[in-house]
Amino acid sequence: MAEDESSLAEFEQVDFLKDRHVRFFQRCLQVLPERYSSLETSRLTIVFFALSGLDVLNALDVVDKPSLIEWIYSLQVLPTEDQSNLGRCGFRGSSHLGVPYNPSKGPGFPHPYDSGHVAMTYTGLACLIILGDDLGRVNKEACLAGLKALQLEDGSFYAVPEGSENDMRFVYCAACICYMLSDWSGMDIQRAVQYIRNSMSYDNGIGQGAGLESHGGSTFCAIATLCLMGKLQETLSERELNRIRRWCILRQQSGFHGRPNKPVDTCYSFWVGATLQLLDVFQYSNFEKNRNYILSTQDRLVGGFAKWPDSHPDALHAYFGICGLSLIGEPGLRRVHPALNVSERAFEHLQQLHRTWREACT
Amino acid sequence: MIIIDVYQTPHTRKTLNCKPLKSHHFRDRKEWADIEPVPQDDGPSPVVKIAYSEKFTDVYNYFRAVLKNDEKSERAFSLTAEAIELNAANYTVWHYRRVLLQALHKDLREEMKYITAIIEDQPKNYQVWHHRRMVVEWLNDPSEELDFIADILSQDAKNYHAWQHRQWVIQAYNLWDGELEYVEQLLEEDVRNNSAWNQRHFVISHTTGYSEPAVLDREVQYTIEQVRKAPHNESAWNYLKGILQDRGISAYTGLLEQVQELQKANSSPYLMAFLVDIYEDMLESGGTSQEDTLNKVIELCELLAREKDTIRREYWRYVACSLQNKFGTSRGATRRFQQIQSC
């Protein structure tokens, strides 16, 4: 549809402050004040938001890639000499346990409570890929053994082998891990698919688990998981897909919200936007209203984005705000792979890596 | 919603106003002199480093030490409370606290009080809700849960953690009695509470089910009454569609007429979308006057696109195109040409 001049002018008034966001992510990678202490065990996810954010902003050149790669590898929980901890392997979120620094050179340090966390293994691998690493120091068998230990009978996953809550977030993390390692032996796919089907709500959205309220975040996790598995069409009929499309497209109010009758929030421009993209109907959403909302949550002073206008920005909303803009084709941003949640550039590096692995096997 | 714990409103801890005269750091306490504190080690180039105070560092250096030694003692148990106060999102501290609760045979009812206080202060913390579930399971006593969760919901009626815990306890301990009444009370307070509508479906589908005509009719009439009162309410329309769609929404006698009647008094884009769905179901079911129905639904999509739900303009036109492609005949298409040129 042709745009008339007045709506084009509206577009241009809300400007995207790219340099501010680059500096915002750079600052995230440095030092955070103590009031952010609740993020200690998930610091690696903050690194992911910053690195992937810089990647989408085409600004990865500002980071010291080699030392970041070393730090990330120091978070890998490796098998101990006697291999008794295989079911606990993966990546940690940070050094919070006080295990001695070891950038994955030599065996793991025995510790009664050291284990990986599924979201940190996912973001750790993603960060390495984004930084151009070849995953050469990743102990794939150990990561997959650690992953297997986390899956429950109902198909969902714990975050850690000691036990935790289980829901769709960790199903998605598990799928990303298998996808990046190009090895689905780390999970029972059929059970995971069953868990997804069981989480479909009467209102055609998808909840965190059976019976739970449908939600934009869990809907993304479910659909993206099926796409990564290559099982979207096999699992959901065209009628079911149309119903999910309808649920998702109704989330747009200006920006997007995550549940009916809740306020909009910048991050859902990605969670719901990417889901709509995976379902081939994102083009039918209203780009202008979406963009205007995301930019209304931009912090013009310190950079980054917040969930709402006039609120404090954080790394998560900065990242997903930028990804939300990337989905609508904002100039100057790299495209984002809507299922794997990394830039297309990073995705292509991963594909090349997979080709190398296949060739090595022949 | 919350990704792990990075939904990042930094937690403001409520601390005491008095300042101690001398340091109460663990490193200065005689009774801890046998322990060598364990620092964090981020190597030469730390990333996203958090600048902890001396006090914070001290508490966690000692926590890391007892953890590594797997020490099972009262002092270790007290230490977990201090560590939790500083960072209630550290799942390893919570896990270790559970190990100690069992090893030291601690009073679990006291623990429930502790947990209650923390959830009241931090109702969106994943770890404390999981901890509560574990302790309820150990006690095998859910008797406080429904009242407790109701209190949390009275402060935030859509707290996803609260609803998740509520569904778990009801299902694990068969506490279905009275829940439908609770849901209705919440819907009276806010008919747009989507979590409450979801809970309504949860309760009924796990008790009577929707197959019984008496139940289905009651639910349909209840929902229609709610949309009459508040027409612009997606949750109610989603519920109505949800309980009928597997049987075919056009199969429910008199529904189309009831909705068309509603449309005269108080329309809404949700009502119109519901009509689209009825018509689509009629087309799916085959039968007479397909062309007439197709004309109606395409007109409705165009009205939604042009006037009533313009933010979804492109989507409603896509729906019209899809219906045309699926159910249209070449003769009919010529007459609808103006409306769906872009297909």
mmCIF file of C-alpha atoms in Angstrom, chain B residues 23 42 159 236 240 303 330:
data_model
loop_
_atom_site.group_PDB
_atom_site.id
_atom_site.type_symbol
_atom_site.label_atom_id
_atom_site.label_comp_id
_atom_site.label_asym_id
_atom_site.label_seq_id
_atom_site.Cartn_x
_atom_site.Cartn_y
_atom_site.Cartn_z
ATOM 1 C CA SER B 23 32.530 -4.529 61.522
ATOM 2 C CA ASP B 42 36.670 -13.936 37.004
ATOM 3 C CA ASN B 159 0.989 -12.574 38.913
ATOM 4 C CA ALA B 236 -14.465 -13.080 27.495
ATOM 5 C CA LEU B 240 -16.575 -18.127 24.472
ATOM 6 C CA LEU B 303 -15.320 -3.492 7.781
ATOM 7 C CA SER B 330 -14.975 -18.006 -10.121
#
